[in-house]
CSV table of N, CA and C and ligand atoms in Angstrom, one decimal:
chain,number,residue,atom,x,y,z
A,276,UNK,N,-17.1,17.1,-2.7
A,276,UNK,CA,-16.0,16.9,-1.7
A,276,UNK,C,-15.7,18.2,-1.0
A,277,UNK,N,-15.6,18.2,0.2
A,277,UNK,CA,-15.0,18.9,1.0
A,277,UNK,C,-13.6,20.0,0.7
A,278,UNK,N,-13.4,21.1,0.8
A,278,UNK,CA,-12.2,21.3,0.5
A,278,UNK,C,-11.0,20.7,1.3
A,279,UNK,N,-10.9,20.5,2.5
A,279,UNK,CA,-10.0,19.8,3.2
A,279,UNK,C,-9.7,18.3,2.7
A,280,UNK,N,-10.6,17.6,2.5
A,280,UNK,CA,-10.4,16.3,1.7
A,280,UNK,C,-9.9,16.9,0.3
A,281,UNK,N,-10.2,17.6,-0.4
A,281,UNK,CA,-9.7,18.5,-1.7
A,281,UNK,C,-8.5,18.7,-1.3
A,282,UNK,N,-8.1,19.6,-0.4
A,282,UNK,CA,-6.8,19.5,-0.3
A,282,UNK,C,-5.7,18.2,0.2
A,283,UNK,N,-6.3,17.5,0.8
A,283,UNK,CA,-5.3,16.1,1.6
A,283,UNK,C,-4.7,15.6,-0.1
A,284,UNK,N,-6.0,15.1,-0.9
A,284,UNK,CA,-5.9,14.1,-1.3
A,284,UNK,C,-5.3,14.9,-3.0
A,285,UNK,N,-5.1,16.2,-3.0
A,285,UNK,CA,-4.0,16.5,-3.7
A,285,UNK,C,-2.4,17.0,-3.7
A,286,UNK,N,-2.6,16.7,-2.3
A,286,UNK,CA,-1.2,16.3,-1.6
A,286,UNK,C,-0.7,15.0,-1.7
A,287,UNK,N,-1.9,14.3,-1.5
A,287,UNK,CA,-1.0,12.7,-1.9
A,287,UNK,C,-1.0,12.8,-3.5
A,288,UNK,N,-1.1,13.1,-4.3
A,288,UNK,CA,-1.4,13.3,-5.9
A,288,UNK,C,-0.2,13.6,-6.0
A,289,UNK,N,0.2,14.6,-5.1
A,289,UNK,CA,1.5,15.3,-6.1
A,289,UNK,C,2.5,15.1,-4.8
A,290,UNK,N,2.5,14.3,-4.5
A,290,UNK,CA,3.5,13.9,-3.7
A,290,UNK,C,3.8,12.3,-4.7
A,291,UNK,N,2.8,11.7,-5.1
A,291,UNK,CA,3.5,10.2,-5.7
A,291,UNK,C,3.6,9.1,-5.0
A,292,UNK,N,3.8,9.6,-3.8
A,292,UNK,CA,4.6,8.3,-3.1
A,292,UNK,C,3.7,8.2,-1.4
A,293,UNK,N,3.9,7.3,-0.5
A,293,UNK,CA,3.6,7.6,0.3
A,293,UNK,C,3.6,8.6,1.6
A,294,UNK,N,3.3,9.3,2.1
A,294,UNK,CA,3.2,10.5,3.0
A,294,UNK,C,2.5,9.9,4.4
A,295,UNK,N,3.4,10.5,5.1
A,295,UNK,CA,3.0,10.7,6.6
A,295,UNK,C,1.8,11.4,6.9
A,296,UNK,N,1.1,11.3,7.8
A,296,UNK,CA,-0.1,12.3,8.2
A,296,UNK,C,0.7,13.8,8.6
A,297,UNK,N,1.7,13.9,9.4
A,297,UNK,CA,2.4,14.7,9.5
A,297,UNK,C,2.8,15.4,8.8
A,298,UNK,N,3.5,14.6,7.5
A,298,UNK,CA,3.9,15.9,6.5
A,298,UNK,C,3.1,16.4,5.6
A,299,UNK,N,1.7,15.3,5.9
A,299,UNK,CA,0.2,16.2,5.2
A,299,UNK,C,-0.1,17.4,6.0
A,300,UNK,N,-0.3,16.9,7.5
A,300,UNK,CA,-0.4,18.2,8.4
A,300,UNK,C,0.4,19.3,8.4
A,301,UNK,N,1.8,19.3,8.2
A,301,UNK,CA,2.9,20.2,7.3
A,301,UNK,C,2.4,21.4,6.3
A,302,UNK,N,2.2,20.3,5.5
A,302,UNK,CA,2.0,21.1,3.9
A,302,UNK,C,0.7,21.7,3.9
A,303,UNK,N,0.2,21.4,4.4
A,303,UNK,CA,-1.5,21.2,4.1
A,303,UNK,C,-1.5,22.9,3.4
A,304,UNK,N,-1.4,24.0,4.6
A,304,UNK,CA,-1.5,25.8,4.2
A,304,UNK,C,-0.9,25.8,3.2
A,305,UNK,N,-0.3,25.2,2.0
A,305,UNK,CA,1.3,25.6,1.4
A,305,UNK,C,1.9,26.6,1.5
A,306,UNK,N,1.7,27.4,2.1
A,306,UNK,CA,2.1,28.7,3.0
A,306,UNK,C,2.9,28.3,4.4
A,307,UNK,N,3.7,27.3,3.8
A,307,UNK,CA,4.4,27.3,5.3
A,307,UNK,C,3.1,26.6,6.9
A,308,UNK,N,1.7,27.0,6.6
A,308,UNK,CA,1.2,27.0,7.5
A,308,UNK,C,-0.3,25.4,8.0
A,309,UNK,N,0.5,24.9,8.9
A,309,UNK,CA,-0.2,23.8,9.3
A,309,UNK,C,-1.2,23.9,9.4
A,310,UNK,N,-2.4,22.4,9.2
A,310,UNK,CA,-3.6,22.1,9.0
A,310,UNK,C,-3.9,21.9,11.0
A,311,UNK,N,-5.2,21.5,11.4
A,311,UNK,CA,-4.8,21.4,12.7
A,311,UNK,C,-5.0,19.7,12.3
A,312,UNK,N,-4.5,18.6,13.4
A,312,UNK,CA,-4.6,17.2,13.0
A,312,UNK,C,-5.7,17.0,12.6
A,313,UNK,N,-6.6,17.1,13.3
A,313,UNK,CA,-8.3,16.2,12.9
A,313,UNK,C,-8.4,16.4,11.7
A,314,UNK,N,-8.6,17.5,10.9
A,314,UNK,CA,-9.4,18.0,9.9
A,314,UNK,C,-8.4,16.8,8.9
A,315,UNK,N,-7.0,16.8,9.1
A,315,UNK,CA,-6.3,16.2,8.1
A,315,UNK,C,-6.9,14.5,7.9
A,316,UNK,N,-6.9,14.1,9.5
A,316,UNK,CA,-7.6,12.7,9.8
A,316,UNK,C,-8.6,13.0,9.5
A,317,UNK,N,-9.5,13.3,9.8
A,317,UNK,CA,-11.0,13.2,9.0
A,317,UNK,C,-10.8,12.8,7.7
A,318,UNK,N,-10.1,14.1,6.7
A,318,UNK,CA,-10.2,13.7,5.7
A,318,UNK,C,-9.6,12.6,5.1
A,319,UNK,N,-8.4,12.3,5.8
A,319,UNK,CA,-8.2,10.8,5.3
A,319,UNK,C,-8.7,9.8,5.3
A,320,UNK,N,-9.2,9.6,6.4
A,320,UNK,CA,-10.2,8.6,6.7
A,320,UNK,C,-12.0,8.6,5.3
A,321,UNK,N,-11.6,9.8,5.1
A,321,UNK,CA,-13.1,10.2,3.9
A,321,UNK,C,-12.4,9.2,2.8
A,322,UNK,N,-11.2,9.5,2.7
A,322,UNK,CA,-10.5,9.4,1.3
A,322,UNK,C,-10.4,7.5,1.3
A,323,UNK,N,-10.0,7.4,2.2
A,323,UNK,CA,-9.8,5.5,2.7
A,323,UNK,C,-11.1,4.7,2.1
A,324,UNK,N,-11.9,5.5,3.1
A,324,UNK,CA,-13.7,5.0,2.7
A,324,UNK,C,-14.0,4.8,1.3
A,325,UNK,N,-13.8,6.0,0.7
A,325,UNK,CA,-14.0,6.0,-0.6
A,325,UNK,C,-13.3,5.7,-2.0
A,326,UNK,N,-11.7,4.8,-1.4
A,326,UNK,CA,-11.1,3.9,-2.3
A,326,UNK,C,-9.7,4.7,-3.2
A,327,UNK,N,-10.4,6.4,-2.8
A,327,UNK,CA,-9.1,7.1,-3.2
A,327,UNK,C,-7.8,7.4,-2.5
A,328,UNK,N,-7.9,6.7,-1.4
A,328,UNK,CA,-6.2,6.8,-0.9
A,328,UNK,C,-6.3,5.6,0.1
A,329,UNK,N,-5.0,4.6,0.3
A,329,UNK,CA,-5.4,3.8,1.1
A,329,UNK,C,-4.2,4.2,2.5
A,330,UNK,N,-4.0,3.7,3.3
A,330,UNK,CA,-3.0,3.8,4.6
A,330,UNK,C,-2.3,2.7,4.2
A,331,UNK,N,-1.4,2.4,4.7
A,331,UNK,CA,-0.3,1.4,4.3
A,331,UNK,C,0.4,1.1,6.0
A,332,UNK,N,-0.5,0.3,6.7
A,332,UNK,CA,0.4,0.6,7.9
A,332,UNK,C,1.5,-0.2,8.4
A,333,UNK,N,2.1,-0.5,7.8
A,333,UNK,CA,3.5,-1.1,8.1
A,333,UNK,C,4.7,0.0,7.9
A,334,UNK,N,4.0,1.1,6.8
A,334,UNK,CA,4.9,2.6,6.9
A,334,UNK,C,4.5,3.6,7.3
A,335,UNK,N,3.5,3.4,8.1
A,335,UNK,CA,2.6,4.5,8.7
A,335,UNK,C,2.6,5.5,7.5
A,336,UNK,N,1.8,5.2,6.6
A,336,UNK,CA,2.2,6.3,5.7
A,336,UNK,C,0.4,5.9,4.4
A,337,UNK,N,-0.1,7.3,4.0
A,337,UNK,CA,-1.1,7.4,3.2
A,337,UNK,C,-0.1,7.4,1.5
A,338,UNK,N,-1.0,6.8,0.9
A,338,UNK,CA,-0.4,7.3,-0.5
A,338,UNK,C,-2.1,7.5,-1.0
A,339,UNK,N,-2.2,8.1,-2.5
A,339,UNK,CA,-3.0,8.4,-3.4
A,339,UNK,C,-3.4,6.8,-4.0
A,340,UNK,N,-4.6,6.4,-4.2
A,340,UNK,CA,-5.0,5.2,-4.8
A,340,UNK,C,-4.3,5.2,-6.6
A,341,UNK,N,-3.9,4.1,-6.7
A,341,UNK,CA,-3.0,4.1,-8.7
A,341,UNK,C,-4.4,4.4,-9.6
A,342,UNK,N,-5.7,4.0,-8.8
A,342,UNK,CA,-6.4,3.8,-10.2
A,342,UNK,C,-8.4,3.7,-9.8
A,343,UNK,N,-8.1,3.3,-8.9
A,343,UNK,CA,-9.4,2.4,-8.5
A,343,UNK,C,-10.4,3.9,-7.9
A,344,UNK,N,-11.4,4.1,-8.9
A,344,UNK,CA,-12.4,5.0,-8.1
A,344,UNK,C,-13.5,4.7,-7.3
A,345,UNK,N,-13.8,3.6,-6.5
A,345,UNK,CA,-14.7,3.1,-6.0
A,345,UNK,C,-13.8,2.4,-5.2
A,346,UNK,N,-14.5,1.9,-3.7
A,346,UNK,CA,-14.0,1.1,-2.6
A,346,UNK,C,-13.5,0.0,-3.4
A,347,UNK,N,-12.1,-0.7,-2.9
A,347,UNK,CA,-11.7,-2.0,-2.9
A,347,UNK,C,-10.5,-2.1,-1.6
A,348,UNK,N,-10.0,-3.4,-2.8
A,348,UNK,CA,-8.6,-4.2,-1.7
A,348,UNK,C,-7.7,-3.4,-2.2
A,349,UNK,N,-6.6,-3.1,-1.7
A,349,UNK,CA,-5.2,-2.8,-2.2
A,349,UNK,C,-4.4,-3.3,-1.6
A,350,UNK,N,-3.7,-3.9,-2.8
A,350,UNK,CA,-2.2,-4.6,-2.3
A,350,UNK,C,-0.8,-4.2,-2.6
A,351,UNK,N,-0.2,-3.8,-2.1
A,351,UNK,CA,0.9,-3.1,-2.5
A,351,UNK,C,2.4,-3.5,-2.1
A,352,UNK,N,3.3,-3.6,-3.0
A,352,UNK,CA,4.5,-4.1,-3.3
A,352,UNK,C,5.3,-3.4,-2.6
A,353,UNK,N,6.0,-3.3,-1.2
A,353,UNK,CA,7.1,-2.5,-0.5
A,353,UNK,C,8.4,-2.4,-1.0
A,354,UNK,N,9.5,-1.6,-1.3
A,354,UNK,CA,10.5,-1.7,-1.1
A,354,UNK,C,11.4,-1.3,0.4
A,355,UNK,N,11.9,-2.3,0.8
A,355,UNK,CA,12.6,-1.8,2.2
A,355,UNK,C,13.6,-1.5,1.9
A,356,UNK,N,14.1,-1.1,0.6
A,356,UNK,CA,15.2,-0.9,0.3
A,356,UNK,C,15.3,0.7,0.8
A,357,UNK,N,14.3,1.1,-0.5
A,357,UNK,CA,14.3,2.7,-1.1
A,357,UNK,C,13.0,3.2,-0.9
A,358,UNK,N,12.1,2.3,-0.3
A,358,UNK,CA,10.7,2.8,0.1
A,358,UNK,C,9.8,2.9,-1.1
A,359,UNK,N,10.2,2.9,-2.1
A,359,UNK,CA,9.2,2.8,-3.3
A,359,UNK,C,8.0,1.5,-2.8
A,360,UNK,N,7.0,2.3,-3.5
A,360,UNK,CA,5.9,1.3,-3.3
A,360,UNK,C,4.9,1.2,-4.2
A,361,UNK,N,4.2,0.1,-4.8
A,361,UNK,CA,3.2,0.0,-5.7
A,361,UNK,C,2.0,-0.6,-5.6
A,362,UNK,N,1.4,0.0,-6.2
A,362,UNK,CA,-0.3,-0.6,-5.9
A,362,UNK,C,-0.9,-1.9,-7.0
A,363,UNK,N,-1.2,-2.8,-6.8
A,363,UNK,CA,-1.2,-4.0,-7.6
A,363,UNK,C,-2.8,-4.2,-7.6
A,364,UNK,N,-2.7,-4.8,-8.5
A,364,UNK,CA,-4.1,-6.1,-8.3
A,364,UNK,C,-3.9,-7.6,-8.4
A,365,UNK,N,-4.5,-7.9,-7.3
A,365,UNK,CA,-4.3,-9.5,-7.0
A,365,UNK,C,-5.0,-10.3,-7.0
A,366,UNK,N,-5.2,-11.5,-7.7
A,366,UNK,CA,-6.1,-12.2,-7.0
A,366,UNK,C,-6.6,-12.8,-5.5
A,367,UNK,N,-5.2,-12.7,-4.9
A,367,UNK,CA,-5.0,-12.9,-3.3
A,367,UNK,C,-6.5,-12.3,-2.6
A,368,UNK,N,-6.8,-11.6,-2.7
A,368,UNK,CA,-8.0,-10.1,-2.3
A,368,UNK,C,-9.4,-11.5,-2.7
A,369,UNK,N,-9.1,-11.8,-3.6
A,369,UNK,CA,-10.8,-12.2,-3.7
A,369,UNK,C,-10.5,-13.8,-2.8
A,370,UNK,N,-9.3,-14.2,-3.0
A,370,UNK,CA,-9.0,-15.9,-2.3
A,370,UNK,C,-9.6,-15.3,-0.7
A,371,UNK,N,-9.3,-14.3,-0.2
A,371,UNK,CA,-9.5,-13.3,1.3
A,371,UNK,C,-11.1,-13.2,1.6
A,372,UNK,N,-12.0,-12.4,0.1
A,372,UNK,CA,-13.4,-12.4,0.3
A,372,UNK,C,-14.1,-14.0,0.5
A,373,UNK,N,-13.4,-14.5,-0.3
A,373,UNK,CA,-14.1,-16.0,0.0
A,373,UNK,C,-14.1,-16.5,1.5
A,374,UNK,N,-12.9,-16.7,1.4
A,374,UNK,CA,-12.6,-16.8,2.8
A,374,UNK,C,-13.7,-16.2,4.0
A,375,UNK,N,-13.3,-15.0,3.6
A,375,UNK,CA,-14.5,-14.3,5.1
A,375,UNK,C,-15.8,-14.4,4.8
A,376,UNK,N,-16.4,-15.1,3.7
A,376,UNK,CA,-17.7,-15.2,3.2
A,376,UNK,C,-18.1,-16.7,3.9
A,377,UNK,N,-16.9,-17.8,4.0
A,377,UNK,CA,-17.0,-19.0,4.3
A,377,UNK,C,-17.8,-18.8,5.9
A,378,UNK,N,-16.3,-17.7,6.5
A,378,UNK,CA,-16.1,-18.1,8.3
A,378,UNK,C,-17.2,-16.8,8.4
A,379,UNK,N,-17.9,-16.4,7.1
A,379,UNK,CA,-19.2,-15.9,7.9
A,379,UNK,C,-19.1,-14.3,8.4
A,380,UNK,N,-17.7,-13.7,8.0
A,380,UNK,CA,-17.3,-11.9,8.3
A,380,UNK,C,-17.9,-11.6,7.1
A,381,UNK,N,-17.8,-10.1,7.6
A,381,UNK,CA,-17.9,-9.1,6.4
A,381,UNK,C,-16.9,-8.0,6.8
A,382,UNK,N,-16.0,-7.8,5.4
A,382,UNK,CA,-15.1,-7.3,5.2
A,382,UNK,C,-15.4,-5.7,5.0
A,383,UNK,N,-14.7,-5.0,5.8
A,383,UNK,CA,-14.7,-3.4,5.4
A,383,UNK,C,-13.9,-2.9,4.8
A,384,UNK,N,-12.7,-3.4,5.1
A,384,UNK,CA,-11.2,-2.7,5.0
A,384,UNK,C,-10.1,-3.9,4.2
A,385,UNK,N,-9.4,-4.2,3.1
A,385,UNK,CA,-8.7,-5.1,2.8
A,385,UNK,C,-7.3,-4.3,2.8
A,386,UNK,N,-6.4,-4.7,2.9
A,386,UNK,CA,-4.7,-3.5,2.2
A,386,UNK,C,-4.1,-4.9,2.9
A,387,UNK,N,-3.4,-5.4,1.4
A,387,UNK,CA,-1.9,-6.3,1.7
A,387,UNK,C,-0.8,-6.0,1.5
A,388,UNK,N,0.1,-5.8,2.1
A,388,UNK,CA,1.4,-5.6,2.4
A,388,UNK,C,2.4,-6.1,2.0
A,389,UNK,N,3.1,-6.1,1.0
A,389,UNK,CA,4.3,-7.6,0.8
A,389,UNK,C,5.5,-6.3,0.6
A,390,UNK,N,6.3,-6.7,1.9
A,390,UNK,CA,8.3,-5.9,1.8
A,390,UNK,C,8.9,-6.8,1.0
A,391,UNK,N,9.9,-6.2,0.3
A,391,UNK,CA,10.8,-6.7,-0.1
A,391,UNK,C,11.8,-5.5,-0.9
A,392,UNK,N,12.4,-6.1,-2.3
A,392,UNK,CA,13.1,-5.3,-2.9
A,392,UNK,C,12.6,-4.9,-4.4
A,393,UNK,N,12.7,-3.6,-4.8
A,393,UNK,CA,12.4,-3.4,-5.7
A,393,UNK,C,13.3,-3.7,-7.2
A,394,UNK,N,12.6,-3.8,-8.5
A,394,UNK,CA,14.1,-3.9,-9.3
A,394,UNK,C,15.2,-3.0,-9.2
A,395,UNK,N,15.1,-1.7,-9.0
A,395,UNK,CA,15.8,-1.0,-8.8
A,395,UNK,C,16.7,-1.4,-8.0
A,396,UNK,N,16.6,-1.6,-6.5
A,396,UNK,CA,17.1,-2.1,-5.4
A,396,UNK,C,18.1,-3.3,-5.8
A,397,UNK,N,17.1,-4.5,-6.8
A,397,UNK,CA,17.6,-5.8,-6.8
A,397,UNK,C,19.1,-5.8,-7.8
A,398,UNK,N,18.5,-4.3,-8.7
A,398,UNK,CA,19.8,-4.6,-10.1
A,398,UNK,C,21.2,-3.9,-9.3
A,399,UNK,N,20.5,-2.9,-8.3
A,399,UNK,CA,22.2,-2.0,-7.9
A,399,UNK,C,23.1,-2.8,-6.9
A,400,UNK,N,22.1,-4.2,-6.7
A,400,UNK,CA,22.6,-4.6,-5.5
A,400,UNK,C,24.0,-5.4,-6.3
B,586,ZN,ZN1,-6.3,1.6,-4.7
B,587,ZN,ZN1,13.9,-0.1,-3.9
């Protein structure tokens, strides 16, 4: 791996949570000093490919993959409350491959999205 992908994708590691490309582009120097965009895109886009970080775009935002070292689906649990988000496994993902195996696609990219509340959210409410 590349150092720049070395660095993105230990930014989303120790970040936890989801991150902007921006405040990757931010941190990237930890010196205060910014990445230029591309290199940061590039490397996310490396990282997507290869199942270790997915985009999440309903929050415009990268997180670090929970588990999976190799390409898959990811589906992940939103909170609109407090932004917490989780990475699941679903059967939903393979009901999806079938599907596009039926109408005859091939799938490159899966990420499901479901907003709602988290427990946290649901108990303070
Ligand atoms: Zn994943
Ligand atoms: Zn919440």
């Amino acid at each position: 791996m590349t150092a720049p992908r070395r660095r993105v994708l230990e930014l989303l590691l120790a970040a936890g949570e989801p991150v902007k490309a921006y405040d990757l582009i931010a941190r990237f120097g930890g010196d205060g000093q910014a990445a230029k965009p591309p290199t940061v895109y590039r490397a996310l886009d490396f990282l997507e490919r290869q199942g270790m970080a997915h985009r999440i775009a309903s929050i415009s935002a990268y997180v670090a993959c929970a588990g999976h070292e190799t390409d898959h689906a990811a589906a992940f649990l939103i909170c609109d409350c407090c932004g917490a988000t989780r990475e699941v496994a679903t059967p939903a993902v393979e009901g999806l491959d079938q599907a596009a195996i039926t109408a005859g696609y091939v799938i490159e990219r899966t990420t499901i999205e479901a907003h709602g509340r988290c427990p946290a959210c649901l108990s303070a409410a």
